[in-house]
Tab-separated table of C-alpha atoms in Angstrom:
chain	number	residue	atom	x	y	z
E	841	MET	CA	116.020	120.675	59.449
E	842	THR	CA	117.621	120.362	62.899
E	843	ASP	CA	115.176	117.597	63.806
E	844	TYR	CA	115.943	115.895	60.497
E	845	LEU	CA	119.704	115.917	61.125
E	846	ARG	CA	119.230	114.738	64.708
E	847	PHE	CA	117.100	111.863	63.468
E	848	VAL	CA	119.780	110.880	60.925
E	849	ARG	CA	122.566	111.004	63.513
E	850	ARG	CA	120.585	108.924	65.988
E	851	ASN	CA	119.572	106.251	63.464
E	852	GLY	CA	122.283	106.575	60.824
E	853	ARG	CA	123.402	102.949	60.844
E	854	PHE	CA	119.955	101.472	60.266
E	855	LEU	CA	119.042	104.183	57.750
E	856	LEU	CA	122.201	103.326	55.812
E	857	PHE	CA	121.000	99.722	55.723
E	858	GLY	CA	117.824	100.946	54.026
E	859	VAL	CA	119.778	103.077	51.538
E	860	LEU	CA	122.045	100.155	50.636
E	861	ALA	CA	119.138	97.716	50.252
E	862	ALA	CA	117.352	100.133	47.924
E	863	ALA	CA	120.544	100.709	45.916
E	864	LEU	CA	121.145	96.966	45.535
E	865	SER	CA	117.707	96.618	43.965
E	866	GLY	CA	119.480	98.159	40.965
E	867	TYR	CA	120.836	94.691	40.100
E	868	GLY	CA	117.364	93.830	38.837
E	869	GLN	CA	116.174	97.234	37.628
E	870	THR	CA	115.629	97.899	33.930
E	871	PHE	CA	118.173	100.749	33.922
E	872	TYR	CA	120.934	98.239	34.792
E	873	VAL	CA	119.850	95.091	32.968
E	874	GLY	CA	119.143	97.196	29.872
E	875	VAL	CA	122.842	98.041	29.564
E	876	PHE	CA	123.471	94.398	28.614
E	877	GLY	CA	120.699	94.319	25.983
E	878	ALA	CA	122.839	94.428	22.854
E	879	GLU	CA	125.267	91.793	24.153
E	880	LEU	CA	122.454	89.479	25.272
E	881	ARG	CA	120.597	89.741	21.970
E	882	ALA	CA	123.784	89.025	20.029
E	883	ALA	CA	124.835	86.109	22.259
E	884	PHE	CA	121.465	84.372	22.049
E	885	ASP	CA	120.483	85.528	18.541
E	886	LEU	CA	117.354	87.329	19.736
E	887	SER	CA	115.320	89.976	17.966
E	888	HIS	CA	114.204	93.056	19.888
E	889	GLY	CA	110.718	91.586	20.161
E	890	HIS	CA	111.901	88.172	21.345
E	891	TYR	CA	114.221	89.692	23.929
E	892	GLY	CA	111.424	91.945	25.156
E	893	LEU	CA	109.087	88.968	25.460
E	894	LEU	CA	111.609	87.031	27.565
E	895	TYR	CA	112.090	90.045	29.821
E	896	SER	CA	108.325	90.478	30.229
E	897	LEU	CA	107.922	86.794	31.127
E	898	ALA	CA	110.639	87.071	33.783
E	899	THR	CA	109.003	90.240	35.131
E	900	LEU	CA	105.532	88.677	35.263
E	901	GLY	CA	106.860	85.610	37.060
E	902	SER	CA	108.736	87.698	39.608
E	903	GLY	CA	105.721	89.922	40.227
E	904	LEU	CA	103.484	86.937	40.966
E	905	LEU	CA	106.027	85.331	43.309
E	906	VAL	CA	106.804	88.545	45.194
E	907	ALA	CA	103.172	88.626	46.352
E	908	TRP	CA	103.850	85.378	48.232
E	909	ALA	CA	107.521	85.613	49.156
E	910	GLY	CA	107.349	89.196	50.405
E	911	GLY	CA	105.281	88.071	53.370
E	912	TRP	CA	108.256	86.140	54.753
E	913	ILE	CA	109.695	89.412	56.007
E	914	ASP	CA	106.905	89.319	58.615
E	915	ARG	CA	108.057	85.908	59.918
E	916	LEU	CA	111.850	85.884	59.596
E	917	SER	CA	114.467	88.038	61.243
E	918	LEU	CA	115.547	90.867	58.980
E	919	SER	CA	119.112	89.500	58.817
E	920	ARG	CA	117.940	86.067	57.612
E	921	PHE	CA	115.537	87.579	55.102
E	922	VAL	CA	118.102	89.929	53.576
E	923	THR	CA	120.664	87.100	53.438
E	924	GLY	CA	118.269	85.052	51.330
E	925	VAL	CA	117.561	88.006	49.044
E	926	ALA	CA	121.251	88.798	48.542
E	927	LEU	CA	122.131	85.183	47.763
E	928	GLY	CA	119.238	85.073	45.280
E	929	VAL	CA	120.644	88.109	43.460
E	930	ALA	CA	124.131	86.564	43.442
E	931	ALA	CA	122.667	83.364	41.986
E	932	GLY	CA	120.930	85.391	39.279
E	933	CYS	CA	124.213	87.084	38.374
E	934	LEU	CA	125.989	83.724	38.138
E	935	VAL	CA	123.248	82.308	35.909
E	936	MET	CA	123.572	85.351	33.633
E	937	ALA	CA	127.352	84.913	33.507
E	938	SER	CA	127.134	81.249	32.497
E	939	ALA	CA	123.880	81.107	30.480
E	940	THR	CA	124.106	79.220	27.196
E	941	SER	CA	120.406	79.081	26.276
E	942	ALA	CA	117.334	81.311	26.216
E	943	ALA	CA	115.832	79.263	29.054
E	944	ALA	CA	118.850	79.969	31.256
E	945	LEU	CA	118.635	83.646	30.304
E	946	VAL	CA	115.003	83.784	31.467
E	947	LEU	CA	115.979	82.097	34.752
E	948	GLY	CA	118.750	84.634	35.336
E	949	LEU	CA	116.479	87.563	34.518
E	950	PHE	CA	113.779	86.132	36.783
E	951	LEU	CA	116.141	85.851	39.763
E	952	LEU	CA	117.392	89.391	39.219
E	953	ARG	CA	113.894	90.840	38.882
E	954	PHE	CA	112.498	88.779	41.764
E	955	CYS	CA	115.266	89.224	44.334
E	956	GLY	CA	116.729	92.509	43.071
E	957	GLN	CA	114.002	94.793	41.760
E	958	GLY	CA	111.369	93.020	43.853
E	959	LEU	CA	112.572	91.855	47.267
E	960	PHE	CA	115.514	94.233	47.840
E	961	MET	CA	113.273	97.284	47.367
E	962	HIS	CA	110.601	95.547	49.441
E	963	THR	CA	113.186	95.032	52.197
E	964	ALA	CA	114.226	98.683	52.216
E	965	SER	CA	110.714	100.143	52.377
E	966	THR	CA	109.200	97.572	54.739
E	967	SER	CA	112.055	97.675	57.252
E	968	MET	CA	111.941	101.479	57.453
E	969	ALA	CA	108.144	101.629	57.711
E	970	ARG	CA	108.063	98.966	60.426
E	971	HIS	CA	110.861	100.305	62.636
E	972	PHE	CA	109.789	103.959	62.646
E	973	GLU	CA	106.436	105.545	63.423
E	974	THR	CA	106.792	109.245	64.237
E	975	HIS	CA	109.503	109.745	61.604
E	976	ARG	CA	108.293	107.085	59.176
E	977	GLY	CA	108.125	109.506	56.247
E	978	LYS	CA	111.699	110.673	56.765
E	979	ALA	CA	112.979	107.115	57.151
E	980	VAL	CA	111.341	105.818	53.981
E	981	SER	CA	112.455	108.948	52.125
E	982	ILE	CA	116.089	108.519	53.180
E	983	ALA	CA	116.192	104.808	52.356
E	984	SER	CA	114.590	105.371	48.957
E	985	LYS	CA	117.487	107.624	47.958
E	986	GLY	CA	119.457	104.459	47.358
E	987	LEU	CA	117.578	103.981	44.086
E	988	PRO	CA	118.637	107.260	42.404
E	989	LEU	CA	122.140	106.569	43.723
E	990	ALA	CA	122.088	103.269	41.833
E	991	GLU	CA	120.683	105.034	38.761
E	992	ALA	CA	123.638	107.406	38.800
E	993	VAL	CA	126.384	104.799	39.363
E	994	MET	CA	125.461	101.310	38.172
E	995	PRO	CA	124.805	101.794	34.426
E	996	ALA	CA	128.044	103.713	33.897
E	997	ALA	CA	130.001	101.169	35.947
E	998	ALA	CA	128.512	98.302	33.931
E	999	VAL	CA	129.382	99.952	30.602
E	1000	ALA	CA	132.978	100.477	31.753
E	1001	LEU	CA	133.341	96.878	32.973
E	1002	ILE	CA	131.821	95.406	29.826
E	1003	GLY	CA	134.420	97.296	27.811
E	1004	LEU	CA	137.230	96.014	30.035
E	1005	VAL	CA	136.343	92.386	30.771
E	1006	GLY	CA	133.236	91.536	28.727
E	1007	TRP	CA	129.601	91.101	29.710
E	1008	ARG	CA	129.860	87.600	31.206
E	1009	ALA	CA	132.752	88.534	33.481
E	1010	THR	CA	130.866	91.685	34.506
E	1011	TRP	CA	127.982	89.546	35.791
E	1012	GLY	CA	130.488	87.281	37.544
E	1013	LEU	CA	132.107	90.242	39.267
E	1014	ALA	CA	128.650	91.484	40.283
E	1015	ALA	CA	127.927	88.138	41.978
E	1016	GLY	CA	131.256	88.272	43.796
E	1017	ALA	CA	130.685	91.820	44.973
E	1018	MET	CA	127.267	90.851	46.376
E	1019	VAL	CA	128.628	87.906	48.391
E	1020	VAL	CA	131.994	89.315	49.460
E	1021	VAL	CA	131.203	93.004	49.960
E	1022	PHE	CA	127.531	93.917	50.087
E	1023	LEU	CA	126.006	91.051	52.087
E	1024	PRO	CA	128.555	91.338	54.927
E	1025	LEU	CA	128.035	95.114	54.926
E	1026	LEU	CA	124.257	94.721	55.158
E	1027	LEU	CA	124.581	92.307	58.091
E	1028	TRP	CA	127.066	94.608	59.846
E	1029	LEU	CA	124.672	97.542	59.510
E	1030	LEU	CA	121.951	95.420	61.122
E	1031	ARG	CA	124.147	94.296	64.028
E	1032	GLY	CA	122.853	95.590	67.321
E	1033	ARG	CA	119.510	96.529	65.828
E	1034	VAL	CA	116.702	94.625	67.543
E	1035	HIS	CA	114.335	92.975	65.070
E	1036	VAL	CA	110.758	94.140	65.397
E	1037	ASP	CA	108.527	91.123	64.893
E	1038	ALA	CA	104.789	91.123	64.336
E	1039	ALA	CA	103.895	91.343	68.033
E	1040	ASP	CA	106.358	94.163	68.708
E	1041	ALA	CA	105.149	96.066	65.641
E	1042	ALA	CA	101.555	95.771	66.743
E	1043	GLN	CA	102.440	97.041	70.203
E	1044	ALA	CA	104.406	99.976	68.763
E	1045	GLU	CA	101.573	100.919	66.455
E	1046	GLY	CA	98.787	100.506	68.939
E	1047	GLY	CA	100.404	101.298	72.226
E	1048	GLY	CA	99.476	97.742	73.171
E	1049	GLN	CA	100.350	97.982	76.853
E	1050	GLU	CA	97.350	98.008	79.120
E	1051	GLY	CA	96.809	101.288	80.827
E	1052	SER	CA	98.905	103.185	78.315
E	1053	GLY	CA	95.961	105.396	77.449
E	1054	ARG	CA	96.500	104.922	73.711
E	1055	PRO	CA	93.901	103.056	71.629
E	1056	ARG	CA	95.192	99.868	70.072
E	1057	ARG	CA	95.385	100.237	66.290
E	1058	ARG	CA	93.827	97.454	64.270
E	1059	GLN	CA	96.311	95.172	62.534
E	1060	TRP	CA	94.874	94.084	59.185
E	1061	THR	CA	95.643	90.757	57.525
E	1062	ARG	CA	96.190	90.503	53.777
E	1063	GLY	CA	92.804	88.820	53.365
E	1064	GLU	CA	91.077	91.685	55.175
E	1065	VAL	CA	92.857	94.227	52.985
E	1066	LEU	CA	91.650	92.413	49.866
E	1067	ARG	CA	88.078	92.861	51.137
E	1068	ASP	CA	88.594	96.569	51.917
E	1069	LEU	CA	87.130	98.919	49.284
E	1070	ARG	CA	89.673	101.628	50.158
E	1071	PHE	CA	92.478	99.433	48.817
E	1072	TYR	CA	90.898	99.275	45.370
E	1073	ARG	CA	90.148	103.010	45.348
E	1074	ILE	CA	93.779	103.811	46.142
E	1075	LEU	CA	95.354	101.151	43.894
E	1076	PRO	CA	94.973	103.101	40.584
E	1077	VAL	CA	96.965	105.974	42.131
E	1078	VAL	CA	99.582	103.551	43.473
E	1079	LEU	CA	100.001	102.028	40.016
E	1080	ALA	CA	100.179	105.354	38.171
E	1081	PRO	CA	103.901	106.247	38.681
E	1082	PRO	CA	105.424	102.959	37.426
E	1083	PHE	CA	102.713	102.577	34.772
E	1084	VAL	CA	103.264	106.041	33.289
E	1085	MET	CA	107.052	106.024	33.663
E	1086	THR	CA	107.404	102.647	31.967
E	1087	ALA	CA	105.159	103.662	29.068
E	1088	MET	CA	107.115	106.837	28.369
E	1089	VAL	CA	110.653	105.490	28.952
E	1090	PHE	CA	110.263	102.136	27.190
E	1091	HIS	CA	109.314	104.029	24.011
E	1092	LEU	CA	111.854	106.813	24.554
E	1093	ALA	CA	113.156	106.661	20.969
E	1094	GLN	CA	109.643	107.079	19.589
E	1095	LEU	CA	109.011	109.993	21.947
E	1096	ALA	CA	112.156	111.717	20.661
E	1097	ALA	CA	111.110	111.119	17.038
E	1098	ASP	CA	107.557	112.384	17.543
E	1099	LYS	CA	108.726	115.524	19.361
E	1100	GLY	CA	111.647	116.264	17.028
E	1101	TRP	CA	114.175	115.941	19.859
E	1102	SER	CA	117.519	114.181	19.597
E	1103	LEU	CA	117.622	110.888	21.481
E	1104	GLU	CA	120.936	111.924	23.067
E	1105	ALA	CA	119.392	115.114	24.470
E	1106	LEU	CA	116.394	113.208	25.828
E	1107	ALA	CA	118.633	110.588	27.428
E	1108	GLY	CA	120.741	113.377	28.916
E	1109	ALA	CA	117.612	114.748	30.572
E	1110	PHE	CA	117.748	111.763	32.932
E	1111	THR	CA	120.209	113.887	34.924
E	1112	GLY	CA	117.316	116.218	35.666
E	1113	PHE	CA	115.150	113.218	36.454
E	1114	ALA	CA	117.642	111.850	39.010
E	1115	ALA	CA	118.074	115.240	40.696
E	1116	ALA	CA	114.312	115.778	40.866
E	1117	HIS	CA	113.871	112.214	42.149
E	1118	VAL	CA	116.137	112.976	45.109
E	1119	LEU	CA	114.418	116.334	45.708
E	1120	GLY	CA	111.009	114.660	45.608
E	1121	LEU	CA	112.121	112.069	48.158
E	1122	LEU	CA	113.524	114.727	50.496
E	1123	VAL	CA	110.582	117.126	50.359
E	1124	SER	CA	107.894	114.447	50.468
E	1125	GLY	CA	109.448	112.823	53.540
E	1126	ILE	CA	109.233	116.091	55.459
E	1127	LEU	CA	105.724	116.892	54.205
E	1128	LEU	CA	104.456	113.419	54.980
E	1129	ASP	CA	105.513	113.647	58.623
E	1130	ARG	CA	103.883	117.088	58.920
E	1131	MET	CA	100.722	116.641	56.834
E	1132	GLY	CA	100.035	112.914	56.861
E	1133	PRO	CA	99.287	110.728	53.820
E	1134	ARG	CA	95.869	112.140	52.849
E	1135	PRO	CA	97.059	115.478	51.372
E	1136	MET	CA	100.127	113.779	49.870
E	1137	LEU	CA	97.933	111.235	48.089
E	1138	ARG	CA	96.169	114.127	46.347
E	1139	LEU	CA	99.330	116.055	45.469
E	1140	PHE	CA	102.178	113.736	44.520
E	1141	LEU	CA	100.942	112.935	40.983
E	1142	LEU	CA	100.383	116.576	39.984
E	1143	PRO	CA	103.962	117.155	38.668
E	1144	MET	CA	103.681	114.016	36.516
E	1145	LEU	CA	100.282	115.168	35.233
E	1146	ALA	CA	101.741	118.562	34.319
E	1147	GLY	CA	104.666	116.937	32.507
E	1148	LEU	CA	102.382	114.729	30.414
E	1149	LEU	CA	100.202	117.691	29.441
E	1150	LEU	CA	103.299	119.654	28.399
E	1151	VAL	CA	104.517	116.771	26.228
E	1152	ALA	CA	101.078	116.499	24.650
E	1153	THR	CA	100.921	120.186	23.690
E	1154	LEU	CA	104.423	121.721	23.315
E	1155	ASP	CA	107.583	120.869	21.334
E	1156	HIS	CA	110.440	123.087	22.573
E	1157	PRO	CA	113.671	121.053	23.048
E	1158	LEU	CA	114.136	122.327	26.622
E	1159	LEU	CA	110.818	120.719	27.426
E	1160	ALA	CA	112.630	117.367	27.602
E	1161	TRP	CA	114.392	118.500	30.783
E	1162	VAL	CA	111.212	119.993	32.217
E	1163	PHE	CA	109.269	116.815	31.476
E	1164	MET	CA	111.861	114.472	32.996
E	1165	SER	CA	112.259	116.682	36.063
E	1166	LEU	CA	108.510	116.744	36.690
E	1167	MET	CA	108.405	112.970	36.327
E	1168	GLY	CA	111.251	112.673	38.833
E	1169	LEU	CA	109.397	114.777	41.401
E	1170	SER	CA	106.380	112.473	41.305
E	1171	ILE	CA	108.493	109.311	41.340
E	1172	GLY	CA	110.296	110.672	44.410
E	1173	GLY	CA	107.012	111.521	46.110
E	1174	ALA	CA	105.710	108.039	45.340
E	1175	GLY	CA	108.803	106.431	46.846
E	1176	THR	CA	108.069	108.067	50.194
E	1177	LEU	CA	104.268	108.053	50.244
E	1178	LEU	CA	103.784	104.466	49.142
E	1179	GLY	CA	106.354	103.269	51.682
E	1180	ALA	CA	104.475	104.938	54.553
E	1181	LEU	CA	100.847	104.670	53.404
E	1182	TRP	CA	100.207	100.977	54.075
E	1183	PRO	CA	101.342	100.934	57.746
E	1184	VAL	CA	99.191	104.010	58.425
E	1185	LEU	CA	96.139	102.331	56.887
E	1186	TYR	CA	96.635	98.733	57.914
E	1187	GLY	CA	99.230	98.563	60.721
E	1188	THR	CA	102.580	96.799	60.686
E	1189	ALA	CA	101.869	93.264	61.922
E	1190	HIS	CA	101.321	91.989	58.355
E	1191	LEU	CA	103.035	94.838	56.545
E	1192	GLY	CA	105.346	92.619	54.514
E	1193	ALA	CA	102.482	90.587	53.065
E	1194	ILE	CA	100.423	93.705	52.296
E	1195	ARG	CA	103.294	95.597	50.670
E	1196	ALA	CA	104.277	92.526	48.677
E	1197	MET	CA	100.734	92.321	47.293
E	1198	ALA	CA	100.780	95.981	46.238
E	1199	HIS	CA	104.292	95.628	44.814
E	1200	ALA	CA	103.233	92.608	42.775
E	1201	ALA	CA	100.420	94.671	41.259
E	1202	MET	CA	102.943	97.373	40.310
E	1203	VAL	CA	105.323	94.852	38.742
E	1204	LEU	CA	102.502	93.335	36.713
E	1205	SER	CA	101.440	96.781	35.516
E	1206	THR	CA	104.971	97.568	34.318
E	1207	ALA	CA	105.076	94.257	32.456
E	1208	ILE	CA	101.813	95.026	30.643
E	1209	THR	CA	102.534	98.687	29.863
E	1210	PRO	CA	105.154	98.285	27.076
E	1211	VAL	CA	102.799	95.997	25.176
E	1212	THR	CA	99.709	98.214	25.498
E	1213	ALA	CA	101.615	101.379	24.601
E	1214	GLY	CA	103.222	99.559	21.676
E	1215	LEU	CA	99.819	98.456	20.386
E	1216	ALA	CA	98.613	102.052	20.607
E	1217	LEU	CA	101.605	103.195	18.527
E	1218	ASP	CA	101.006	100.388	16.020
E	1219	ALA	CA	97.396	101.579	15.726
E	1220	GLY	CA	98.622	104.967	14.513
E	1221	LEU	CA	98.741	107.014	17.719
E	1222	ASP	CA	101.811	109.147	18.413
E	1223	MET	CA	103.491	109.625	21.795
E	1224	GLU	CA	101.739	112.956	22.261
E	1225	ARG	CA	98.372	111.200	22.226
E	1226	VAL	CA	99.722	108.438	24.442
E	1227	ALA	CA	100.810	111.126	26.919
E	1228	LEU	CA	97.325	112.649	26.798
E	1229	ILE	CA	95.722	109.254	27.480
E	1230	LEU	CA	98.073	108.720	30.432
E	1231	ALA	CA	97.189	112.181	31.760
E	1232	GLY	CA	93.523	111.199	31.580
E	1233	TYR	CA	94.279	108.040	33.531
E	1234	ILE	CA	95.900	110.099	36.314
E	1235	VAL	CA	92.868	112.403	36.520
E	1236	VAL	CA	90.509	109.419	36.788
E	1237	ALA	CA	92.736	107.716	39.374
E	1238	LEU	CA	92.853	110.853	41.524
E	1239	GLY	CA	89.082	111.161	41.299
E	1240	VAL	CA	88.520	107.536	42.323
E	1241	SER	CA	90.884	107.851	45.308
E	1242	TRP	CA	89.462	111.171	46.531
E	1243	GLY	CA	88.164	110.712	50.072
E	1244	ALA	CA	89.307	107.078	50.276
E	1245	LEU	CA	91.445	107.775	53.355
E	1246	GLY	CA	88.629	109.495	55.231
E	1247	ARG	CA	89.753	111.447	58.283
E	1248	ASP	CA	91.631	108.785	60.186
E	1249	PRO	CA	95.168	108.696	58.693
């Protein structure tokens, strides 16, 4: 713990940049945009299904574009990249505030999902993974805590503002806060921090100086990663946390009905989820630096697997808190592991492009999940059976990934 505190004191300013970038991804996260659902459906005369379709289209578009745009973090200075991302989020907020048609609504949602949920989280994880090597797990873990911070603050703040000034003005205030407060703060936190470009990252990873005595680590390109079998063996595990979480949370009302729980009690269990999310980030960051990614890859999904099996077999009301807490532990572990795994496997020279590709796959999976789970429910399955199917997916994914990292990482 002493080493942890010393690390935070020594790098606090840059770590705070990572925390803030992760928190600002909340502008495009479902937990924030969802607060405006009723107002948006009423303003544009949308059914639940139509609104969900527009949201899925915006998510799919953002996921595809992130795979390309995320690579720009490898070629631009971090200050220029984050400026572009912040202005994109502000533009999305302004479009939402002034939208008068469904087409404009899709554009606003796309900008929020693309620049907020996509590129802001990409910025936080990639910047931490690139700038730190020995303490990479701790750095990614600390930065990722910005997301549960946003989960705790942003929805409640949005509800309060909507009640005071209306939903359009709330989006307008959000745009103003991004430009006037958050972007200058992000740039101030970066001031004095030397940007690590591709060449510097490669030297840091591989000890690139001649005569240093350290072997130079290979720096993979995105094309080489796409031809690497390990990537496809690990990908099902990488996709599991957002895939499972989206399936269970998107159909939260049906889960409550099938289990005989009140929806209010199940929603209240998100407090346990947020606390466990933070705990998972903290513990996994320490374990990752001590154990490396191979054991963590085998362990981090086990709490989620246990939670799904409990939902599939038991009905006690307190199980809602247990289930959400177990989900939070795995989501926290994923936030740290998946931020540090790619640089360990493939180096940092093309880290932005590689992470963007993996992130795009995750976004696409979360766009598909509500539809597939909904079709399963329409076919007569209940959420208990859906949970059992998802548990089976995790078991298969763990089996496919077993041994994929070999002995090197």
